PDB file of C-alpha atoms and ligand atoms in Angstrom:
ATOM      1  CA  MET Q 589     124.053 106.787  79.557  1.00 58.00           C
ATOM      2  CA  THR Q 590     121.781 107.488  76.576  1.00 55.00           C
ATOM      3  CA  ASP Q 591     121.314 111.085  75.295  1.00 55.00           C
ATOM      4  CA  THR Q 592     117.708 111.205  76.544  1.00 58.00           C
ATOM      5  CA  ALA Q 593     118.940 110.187  79.963  1.00 62.00           C
ATOM      6  CA  GLN Q 594     121.562 112.958  79.905  1.00 67.00           C
ATOM      7  CA  ASP Q 595     118.781 115.576  79.679  1.00 75.00           C
ATOM      8  CA  GLN Q 596     116.559 113.828  82.200  1.00 86.00           C
ATOM      9  CA  PHE Q 597     119.241 113.373  84.830  1.00 92.00           C
ATOM     10  CA  THR Q 598     121.250 116.594  84.675  1.00 91.00           C
ATOM     11  CA  GLY Q 599     120.521 120.222  85.572  1.00 90.00           C
ATOM     12  CA  ARG Q 600     116.831 120.938  86.084  1.00 92.00           C
ATOM     13  CA  GLY Q 601     116.016 117.339  85.150  1.00 91.00           C
ATOM     14  CA  ALA Q 602     117.796 116.148  88.310  1.00 95.00           C
ATOM     15  CA  GLY Q 603     115.831 118.595  90.487  1.00 94.00           C
ATOM     16  CA  LYS Q 604     112.567 117.507  88.859  1.00 93.00           C
ATOM     17  CA  MET Q 605     113.351 113.860  89.599  1.00 94.00           C
ATOM     18  CA  ASP Q 606     113.976 114.693  93.273  1.00 96.00           C
ATOM     19  CA  THR Q 607     110.651 116.543  93.461  1.00 95.00           C
ATOM     20  CA  ILE Q 608     108.806 113.542  91.997  1.00 95.00           C
ATOM     21  CA  ALA Q 609     110.703 111.134  94.283  1.00 96.00           C
ATOM     22  CA  LYS Q 610     109.752 113.228  97.335  1.00 97.00           C
ATOM     23  CA  GLY Q 611     106.156 113.527  96.062  1.00 95.00           C
ATOM     24  CA  PRO Q 612     104.177 110.754  94.315  1.00 95.00           C
ATOM     25  CA  PHE Q 613     106.990 108.168  94.527  1.00 96.00           C
ATOM     26  CA  ALA Q 614     107.858 108.756  98.215  1.00 98.00           C
ATOM     27  CA  PRO Q 615     105.818 105.833  99.672  1.00 98.00           C
ATOM     28  CA  ILE Q 616     107.452 103.188  97.473  1.00 98.00           C
ATOM     29  CA  TYR Q 617     111.027 103.404  98.795  1.00 98.00           C
ATOM     30  CA  PRO Q 618     110.480 101.982 102.327  1.00 98.00           C
ATOM     31  CA  VAL Q 619     108.253  99.248 100.855  1.00 98.00           C
ATOM     32  CA  ILE Q 620     110.908  98.253  98.294  1.00 98.00           C
ATOM     33  CA  ALA Q 621     113.636  98.451 100.963  1.00 98.00           C
ATOM     34  CA  ARG Q 622     111.726  95.893 103.077  1.00 98.00           C
ATOM     35  CA  GLN Q 623     111.175  93.670 100.018  1.00 98.00           C
ATOM     36  CA  ILE Q 624     114.935  93.772  99.355  1.00 98.00           C
ATOM     37  CA  LEU Q 625     115.808  92.795 102.922  1.00 98.00           C
ATOM     38  CA  GLU Q 626     113.203  89.991 102.997  1.00 98.00           C
ATOM     39  CA  THR Q 627     114.158  88.592  99.585  1.00 97.00           C
ATOM     40  CA  CYS Q 628     117.935  88.868  99.905  1.00 98.00           C
ATOM     41  CA  GLY Q 629     118.318  88.284 103.658  1.00 98.00           C
ATOM     42  CA  ILE Q 630     121.359  90.602 103.840  1.00 98.00           C
ATOM     43  CA  VAL Q 631     121.000  93.251 106.553  1.00 98.00           C
ATOM     44  CA  ARG Q 632     124.627  94.233 107.215  1.00 97.00           C
ATOM     45  CA  GLY Q 633     127.850  94.551 105.239  1.00 98.00           C
ATOM     46  CA  THR Q 634     128.342  96.520 102.039  1.00 98.00           C
ATOM     47  CA  CYS Q 635     125.730  97.584  99.521  1.00 98.00           C
ATOM     48  CA  ILE Q 636     125.654  99.645  96.325  1.00 98.00           C
ATOM     49  CA  ASP Q 637     122.538 101.404  95.006  1.00 98.00           C
ATOM     50  CA  LEU Q 638     123.310 101.636  91.281  1.00 98.00           C
ATOM     51  CA  GLY Q 639     121.822 104.660  89.554  1.00 98.00           C
ATOM     52  CA  CYS Q 640     120.662 105.956  92.940  1.00 98.00           C
ATOM     53  CA  GLY Q 641     119.408 109.278  91.556  1.00 98.00           C
ATOM     54  CA  PRO Q 642     118.459 111.529  94.511  1.00 98.00           C
ATOM     55  CA  GLY Q 643     119.233 108.601  96.839  1.00 98.00           C
ATOM     56  CA  HIS Q 644     115.829 107.728  98.283  1.00 98.00           C
ATOM     57  CA  LEU Q 645     116.114 103.925  97.980  1.00 98.00           C
ATOM     58  CA  ALA Q 646     119.609 103.958  99.529  1.00 98.00           C
ATOM     59  CA  LEU Q 647     118.278 106.073 102.407  1.00 98.00           C
ATOM     60  CA  ALA Q 648     115.239 103.842 102.992  1.00 98.00           C
ATOM     61  CA  LEU Q 649     117.476 100.760 102.953  1.00 98.00           C
ATOM     62  CA  ALA Q 650     119.919 102.337 105.423  1.00 98.00           C
ATOM     63  CA  ALA Q 651     117.023 103.253 107.727  1.00 98.00           C
ATOM     64  CA  GLU Q 652     115.777  99.632 107.746  1.00 97.00           C
ATOM     65  CA  SER Q 653     119.170  97.874 108.113  1.00 98.00           C
ATOM     66  CA  ASP Q 654     122.784  98.123 109.298  1.00 98.00           C
ATOM     67  CA  LEU Q 655     124.136  98.192 105.731  1.00 98.00           C
ATOM     68  CA  SER Q 656     126.887 100.599 104.610  1.00 98.00           C
ATOM     69  CA  ILE Q 657     125.646 101.875 101.277  1.00 98.00           C
ATOM     70  CA  ASP Q 658     127.328 103.518  98.303  1.00 98.00           C
ATOM     71  CA  ALA Q 659     124.785 105.730  96.539  1.00 98.00           C
ATOM     72  CA  PHE Q 660     126.273 105.369  93.053  1.00 98.00           C
ATOM     73  CA  ASP Q 661     125.340 107.432  89.988  1.00 98.00           C
ATOM     74  CA  ALA Q 662     126.803 108.689  86.712  1.00 97.00           C
ATOM     75  CA  SER Q 663     125.202 112.137  87.014  1.00 96.00           C
ATOM     76  CA  PRO Q 664     127.080 114.660  89.203  1.00 97.00           C
ATOM     77  CA  ASP Q 665     123.883 116.733  89.480  1.00 96.00           C
ATOM     78  CA  MET Q 666     121.950 113.751  90.854  1.00 97.00           C
ATOM     79  CA  LEU Q 667     124.760 112.987  93.282  1.00 98.00           C
ATOM     80  CA  ALA Q 668     124.816 116.585  94.555  1.00 98.00           C
ATOM     81  CA  ILE Q 669     121.111 116.233  95.388  1.00 98.00           C
ATOM     82  CA  ALA Q 670     121.692 112.778  96.905  1.00 98.00           C
ATOM     83  CA  GLU Q 671     124.474 114.198  99.077  1.00 98.00           C
ATOM     84  CA  GLN Q 672     122.127 116.850 100.480  1.00 98.00           C
ATOM     85  CA  ASN Q 673     119.359 114.283 101.044  1.00 98.00           C
ATOM     86  CA  ILE Q 674     121.828 112.020 102.902  1.00 98.00           C
ATOM     87  CA  LEU Q 675     122.876 114.943 105.123  1.00 98.00           C
ATOM     88  CA  ASP Q 676     119.245 115.913 105.758  1.00 98.00           C
ATOM     89  CA  ALA Q 677     118.458 112.315 106.767  1.00 98.00           C
ATOM     90  CA  GLY Q 678     121.434 112.273 109.170  1.00 98.00           C
ATOM     91  CA  LEU Q 679     122.785 109.123 107.478  1.00 98.00           C
ATOM     92  CA  SER Q 680     126.200 110.339 106.255  1.00 98.00           C
ATOM     93  CA  ALA Q 681     127.984 107.779 108.432  1.00 98.00           C
ATOM     94  CA  ARG Q 682     126.493 104.873 106.444  1.00 98.00           C
ATOM     95  CA  VAL Q 683     125.483 106.278 103.041  1.00 98.00           C
ATOM     96  CA  ARG Q 684     128.043 107.938 100.794  1.00 98.00           C
ATOM     97  CA  PRO Q 685     127.595 109.364  97.294  1.00 98.00           C
ATOM     98  CA  ILE Q 686     129.943 107.748  94.742  1.00 98.00           C
ATOM     99  CA  PRO Q 687     130.284 108.854  91.095  1.00 98.00           C
ATOM    100  CA  GLY Q 688     130.678 106.234  88.400  1.00 98.00           C
ATOM    101  CA  ASP Q 689     129.307 104.273  85.470  1.00 98.00           C
ATOM    102  CA  VAL Q 690     127.592 100.936  85.923  1.00 98.00           C
ATOM    103  CA  HIS Q 691     129.444  99.570  82.878  1.00 98.00           C
ATOM    104  CA  ASP Q 692     132.792  99.896  84.638  1.00 98.00           C
ATOM    105  CA  LEU Q 693     132.307  99.495  88.377  1.00 98.00           C
ATOM    106  CA  PRO Q 694     135.204 100.852  90.488  1.00 98.00           C
ATOM    107  CA  TYR Q 695     135.132  97.901  92.908  1.00 98.00           C
ATOM    108  CA  PRO Q 696     137.342  94.792  93.230  1.00 98.00           C
ATOM    109  CA  ASP Q 697     136.019  91.323  92.295  1.00 98.00           C
ATOM    110  CA  GLY Q 698     133.850  89.691  94.968  1.00 98.00           C
ATOM    111  CA  SER Q 699     133.752  92.707  97.270  1.00 98.00           C
ATOM    112  CA  VAL Q 700     130.086  93.731  97.722  1.00 98.00           C
ATOM    113  CA  ASP Q 701     127.388  91.912  99.726  1.00 98.00           C
ATOM    114  CA  LEU Q 702     124.262  93.439  98.203  1.00 98.00           C
ATOM    115  CA  ILE Q 703     123.668  95.349  94.956  1.00 98.00           C
ATOM    116  CA  VAL Q 704     120.346  97.097  94.432  1.00 98.00           C
ATOM    117  CA  SER Q 705     119.030  99.347  91.707  1.00 98.00           C
ATOM    118  CA  ARG Q 706     115.629 100.787  90.872  1.00 98.00           C
ATOM    119  CA  GLY Q 707     114.567 102.341  87.591  1.00 97.00           C
ATOM    120  CA  SER Q 708     118.103 102.791  86.264  1.00 97.00           C
ATOM    121  CA  LEU Q 709     118.678  99.776  83.984  1.00 97.00           C
ATOM    122  CA  PHE Q 710     116.267 101.211  81.382  1.00 96.00           C
ATOM    123  CA  PHE Q 711     118.972 103.811  80.656  1.00 95.00           C
ATOM    124  CA  TRP Q 712     122.051 101.541  80.526  1.00 96.00           C
ATOM    125  CA  GLU Q 713     123.627 101.421  77.067  1.00 96.00           C
ATOM    126  CA  ASP Q 714     124.955  97.862  77.348  1.00 97.00           C
ATOM    127  CA  ARG Q 715     122.989  95.882  79.910  1.00 98.00           C
ATOM    128  CA  GLU Q 716     124.887  92.636  79.276  1.00 98.00           C
ATOM    129  CA  ARG Q 717     128.142  94.342  80.203  1.00 98.00           C
ATOM    130  CA  ALA Q 718     126.539  95.973  83.253  1.00 98.00           C
ATOM    131  CA  PHE Q 719     125.105  92.613  84.422  1.00 98.00           C
ATOM    132  CA  ALA Q 720     128.542  90.998  84.066  1.00 98.00           C
ATOM    133  CA  GLU Q 721     130.104  93.856  86.050  1.00 98.00           C
ATOM    134  CA  ILE Q 722     127.501  93.512  88.809  1.00 98.00           C
ATOM    135  CA  TYR Q 723     128.133  89.774  89.052  1.00 98.00           C
ATOM    136  CA  ARG Q 724     131.915  90.325  89.083  1.00 98.00           C
ATOM    137  CA  VAL Q 725     131.873  92.659  92.092  1.00 98.00           C
ATOM    138  CA  LEU Q 726     129.311  90.594  94.047  1.00 98.00           C
ATOM    139  CA  ARG Q 727     130.817  88.709  96.992  1.00 98.00           C
ATOM    140  CA  PRO Q 728     130.228  84.927  97.197  1.00 98.00           C
ATOM    141  CA  GLY Q 729     126.977  84.639  99.168  1.00 97.00           C
ATOM    142  CA  GLY Q 730     125.926  88.034  97.819  1.00 98.00           C
ATOM    143  CA  ARG Q 731     122.602  88.936  96.226  1.00 98.00           C
ATOM    144  CA  THR Q 732     121.155  91.543  93.870  1.00 98.00           C
ATOM    145  CA  PHE Q 733     117.770  93.249  93.657  1.00 98.00           C
ATOM    146  CA  VAL Q 734     117.976  95.158  90.390  1.00 98.00           C
ATOM    147  CA  GLY Q 735     115.054  96.247  88.246  1.00 98.00           C
ATOM    148  CA  GLY Q 736     112.074  98.517  88.293  1.00 97.00           C
ATOM    149  CA  GLY Q 737     108.990  98.616  90.399  1.00 95.00           C
ATOM    150  CA  PHE Q 738     106.545 100.444  92.633  1.00 97.00           C
ATOM    151  CA  GLY Q 739     106.330  98.253  95.734  1.00 97.00           C
ATOM    152  CA  THR Q 740     102.716  97.131  95.426  1.00 97.00           C
ATOM    153  CA  ALA Q 741      99.968  97.210  92.797  1.00 96.00           C
ATOM    154  CA  ALA Q 742      98.048  99.778  94.894  1.00 97.00           C
ATOM    155  CA  LEU Q 743     101.067 102.106  95.096  1.00 97.00           C
ATOM    156  CA  LYS Q 744     101.614 101.724  91.352  1.00 96.00           C
ATOM    157  CA  ALA Q 745      97.962 102.641  90.675  1.00 96.00           C
ATOM    158  CA  ALA Q 746      98.207 105.728  92.927  1.00 96.00           C
ATOM    159  CA  ILE Q 747     101.427 106.885  91.191  1.00 96.00           C
ATOM    160  CA  THR Q 748      99.914 106.309  87.747  1.00 95.00           C
ATOM    161  CA  GLU Q 749      96.964 108.503  88.704  1.00 94.00           C
ATOM    162  CA  LYS Q 750      99.214 111.347  89.926  1.00 93.00           C
ATOM    163  CA  MET Q 751     101.689 111.085  87.038  1.00 92.00           C
ATOM    164  CA  ARG Q 752      98.904 111.602  84.462  1.00 92.00           C
ATOM    165  CA  THR Q 753      98.904 115.315  85.261  1.00 91.00           C
ATOM    166  CA  ILE Q 754     102.703 115.639  85.704  1.00 89.00           C
ATOM    167  CA  ASP Q 755     103.838 113.740  82.574  1.00 88.00           C
ATOM    168  CA  PRO Q 756     101.194 112.522  80.101  1.00 91.00           C
ATOM    169  CA  GLU Q 757     103.715 110.137  78.452  1.00 92.00           C
ATOM    170  CA  TRP Q 758     104.753 108.455  81.687  1.00 91.00           C
ATOM    171  CA  GLU Q 759     102.046 105.752  81.819  1.00 93.00           C
ATOM    172  CA  ALA Q 760     102.841 104.355  78.358  1.00 95.00           C
ATOM    173  CA  LYS Q 761     106.591 104.405  79.058  1.00 93.00           C
ATOM    174  CA  ALA Q 762     106.107 102.590  82.366  1.00 93.00           C
ATOM    175  CA  ALA Q 763     103.858  99.976  80.729  1.00 94.00           C
ATOM    176  CA  GLU Q 764     106.482  99.291  78.067  1.00 94.00           C
ATOM    177  CA  ARG Q 765     109.276  98.986  80.651  1.00 94.00           C
ATOM    178  CA  MET Q 766     107.268  96.590  82.817  1.00 94.00           C
ATOM    179  CA  SER Q 767     106.069  94.502  79.846  1.00 94.00           C
ATOM    180  CA  ARG Q 768     106.606  90.781  79.423  1.00 94.00           C
ATOM    181  CA  GLN Q 769     108.478  91.576  76.200  1.00 95.00           C
ATOM    182  CA  ASN Q 770     110.980  93.708  78.110  1.00 95.00           C
ATOM    183  CA  THR Q 771     111.544  91.159  80.892  1.00 96.00           C
ATOM    184  CA  ASP Q 772     111.987  88.405  78.282  1.00 96.00           C
ATOM    185  CA  ALA Q 773     114.692  90.534  76.619  1.00 97.00           C
ATOM    186  CA  ILE Q 774     116.336  91.067  80.020  1.00 97.00           C
ATOM    187  CA  ARG Q 775     116.302  87.296  80.695  1.00 97.00           C
ATOM    188  CA  ARG Q 776     118.117  86.738  77.383  1.00 97.00           C
ATOM    189  CA  GLU Q 777     120.668  89.451  78.250  1.00 98.00           C
ATOM    190  CA  LEU Q 778     121.341  87.800  81.628  1.00 98.00           C
ATOM    191  CA  GLU Q 779     121.948  84.513  79.833  1.00 97.00           C
ATOM    192  CA  THR Q 780     124.315  86.105  77.287  1.00 97.00           C
ATOM    193  CA  ALA Q 781     126.129  87.881  80.137  1.00 97.00           C
ATOM    194  CA  GLY Q 782     126.753  84.407  81.595  1.00 96.00           C
ATOM    195  CA  ILE Q 783     125.079  84.948  84.966  1.00 97.00           C
ATOM    196  CA  PRO Q 784     124.860  81.377  86.290  1.00 95.00           C
ATOM    197  CA  ASP Q 785     122.299  81.678  89.106  1.00 93.00           C
ATOM    198  CA  CYS Q 786     119.580  84.258  88.822  1.00 96.00           C
ATOM    199  CA  GLU Q 787     115.846  84.722  88.815  1.00 96.00           C
ATOM    200  CA  VAL Q 788     113.620  87.485  87.440  1.00 97.00           C
ATOM    201  CA  ILE Q 789     110.697  88.149  89.774  1.00 96.00           C
ATOM    202  CA  HIS Q 790     107.928  89.801  87.745  1.00 95.00           C
ATOM    203  CA  ASP Q 791     104.579  90.768  89.248  1.00 93.00           C
ATOM    204  CA  GLU Q 792     101.951  93.499  88.841  1.00 93.00           C
ATOM    205  CA  ALA Q 793     104.139  96.005  90.754  1.00 96.00           C
ATOM    206  CA  GLY Q 794     107.316  95.556  88.691  1.00 96.00           C
ATOM    207  CA  PHE Q 795     110.254  93.201  88.134  1.00 97.00           C
ATOM    208  CA  TRP Q 796     113.499  92.458  89.954  1.00 98.00           C
ATOM    209  CA  ILE Q 797     116.603  90.516  88.974  1.00 98.00           C
ATOM    210  CA  VAL Q 798     117.856  88.478  91.912  1.00 98.00           C
ATOM    211  CA  MET Q 799     121.364  87.160  91.201  1.00 98.00           C
ATOM    212  CA  ARG Q 800     122.941  84.738  93.680  1.00 97.00           C
ATOM    213  CA  LYS Q 801     126.667  84.158  93.903  1.00 97.00           C
TER     214      LYS Q 801
HETATM  215  N1  SAM A1286     117.064 104.867  91.567  1.00 78.80           N
HETATM  216  C1  SAM A1286     116.493 106.172  91.695  1.00 78.80           C
HETATM  217  C2  SAM A1286     115.049 106.082  92.097  1.00 78.80           C
HETATM  218  O1  SAM A1286     114.448 105.011  91.953  1.00 78.80           O
HETATM  219  O2  SAM A1286     114.521 107.079  92.576  1.00 78.80           O
HETATM  220  C3  SAM A1286     116.680 107.011  90.419  1.00 78.80           C
HETATM  221  C4  SAM A1286     116.137 106.400  89.169  1.00 78.80           C
HETATM  222  S1  SAM A1286     116.421 107.445  87.756  1.00 78.80           S
HETATM  223  C5  SAM A1286     115.016 106.995  86.793  1.00 78.80           C
HETATM  224  C6  SAM A1286     117.773 106.628  86.918  1.00 78.80           C
HETATM  225  C7  SAM A1286     119.162 106.988  87.455  1.00 78.80           C
HETATM  226  O3  SAM A1286     120.129 106.141  86.844  1.00 78.80           O
HETATM  227  C8  SAM A1286     119.601 108.426  87.150  1.00 78.80           C
HETATM  228  O4  SAM A1286     119.990 109.074  88.325  1.00 78.80           O
HETATM  229  C9  SAM A1286     120.784 108.274  86.202  1.00 78.80           C
HETATM  230  O5  SAM A1286     121.764 109.275  86.339  1.00 78.80           O
HETATM  231  C10 SAM A1286     121.304 106.895  86.586  1.00 78.80           C
HETATM  232  N2  SAM A1286     122.069 106.228  85.513  1.00 78.80           N
HETATM  233  C11 SAM A1286     121.685 106.048  84.228  1.00 78.80           C
HETATM  234  N3  SAM A1286     122.645 105.402  83.534  1.00 78.80           N
HETATM  235  C12 SAM A1286     123.662 105.155  84.412  1.00 78.80           C
HETATM  236  C13 SAM A1286     124.933 104.518  84.302  1.00 78.80           C
HETATM  237  N4  SAM A1286     125.352 104.016  83.136  1.00 78.80           N
HETATM  238  N5  SAM A1286     125.714 104.435  85.396  1.00 78.80           N
HETATM  239  C14 SAM A1286     125.297 104.967  86.588  1.00 78.80           C
HETATM  240  N6  SAM A1286     124.105 105.591  86.745  1.00 78.80           N
HETATM  241  C15 SAM A1286     123.291 105.682  85.680  1.00 78.80           C
END
């Protein structure tokens, strides 16, 4: 994780992220969960939410499916919050917090049906290595939905409006992350990582890497 991410995702930074996720971002998680299930067609089996943060995507996905989900994150402070959110949602039987680094996934080859991630890859130090790791642990027939996005253009516009008062730098950062330049760089990284079958879906609400194995 980069140094900036360390500050953002530990201590008070972790609490702030949970507040934002439960506030302006709250409507996006069920929408993205449904997009994942529709695009990937995997509704049961094993799933990892990489860089889950406070766990809201993992929880929305568990609520909409029969998946068993590892809410995976490098920050112990984020995972402590995720653990409480999982308990509060009554989903401890199917969602479990797991510590770890996306560059070195603690899973055997070909063992996971679905790998999702939202808003985390912007903070990975070596995305090519992370992409290769994701592909390694994906089961044949498995899919990924990894990237950044806000569900719909309308939800993105509403968040942008609210975030102007919370973090004046947020809009420019989001625009840079969602830019064509950034997704072109990600396409090149996927190629260098040797991912044989994948697509980058990029629309006005964000972008998602769908790997197929
Ligand atoms: N996915 C959540 C969401 O959409 O609400 C949280 C997104 S937050 C912007 C990014 C998360 O990625 C943080 O919780 C951070 O700790 C995690 N992260 C960053 N680098 C990571 C890495 N190398 N391995 C695992 N998690 C990482």
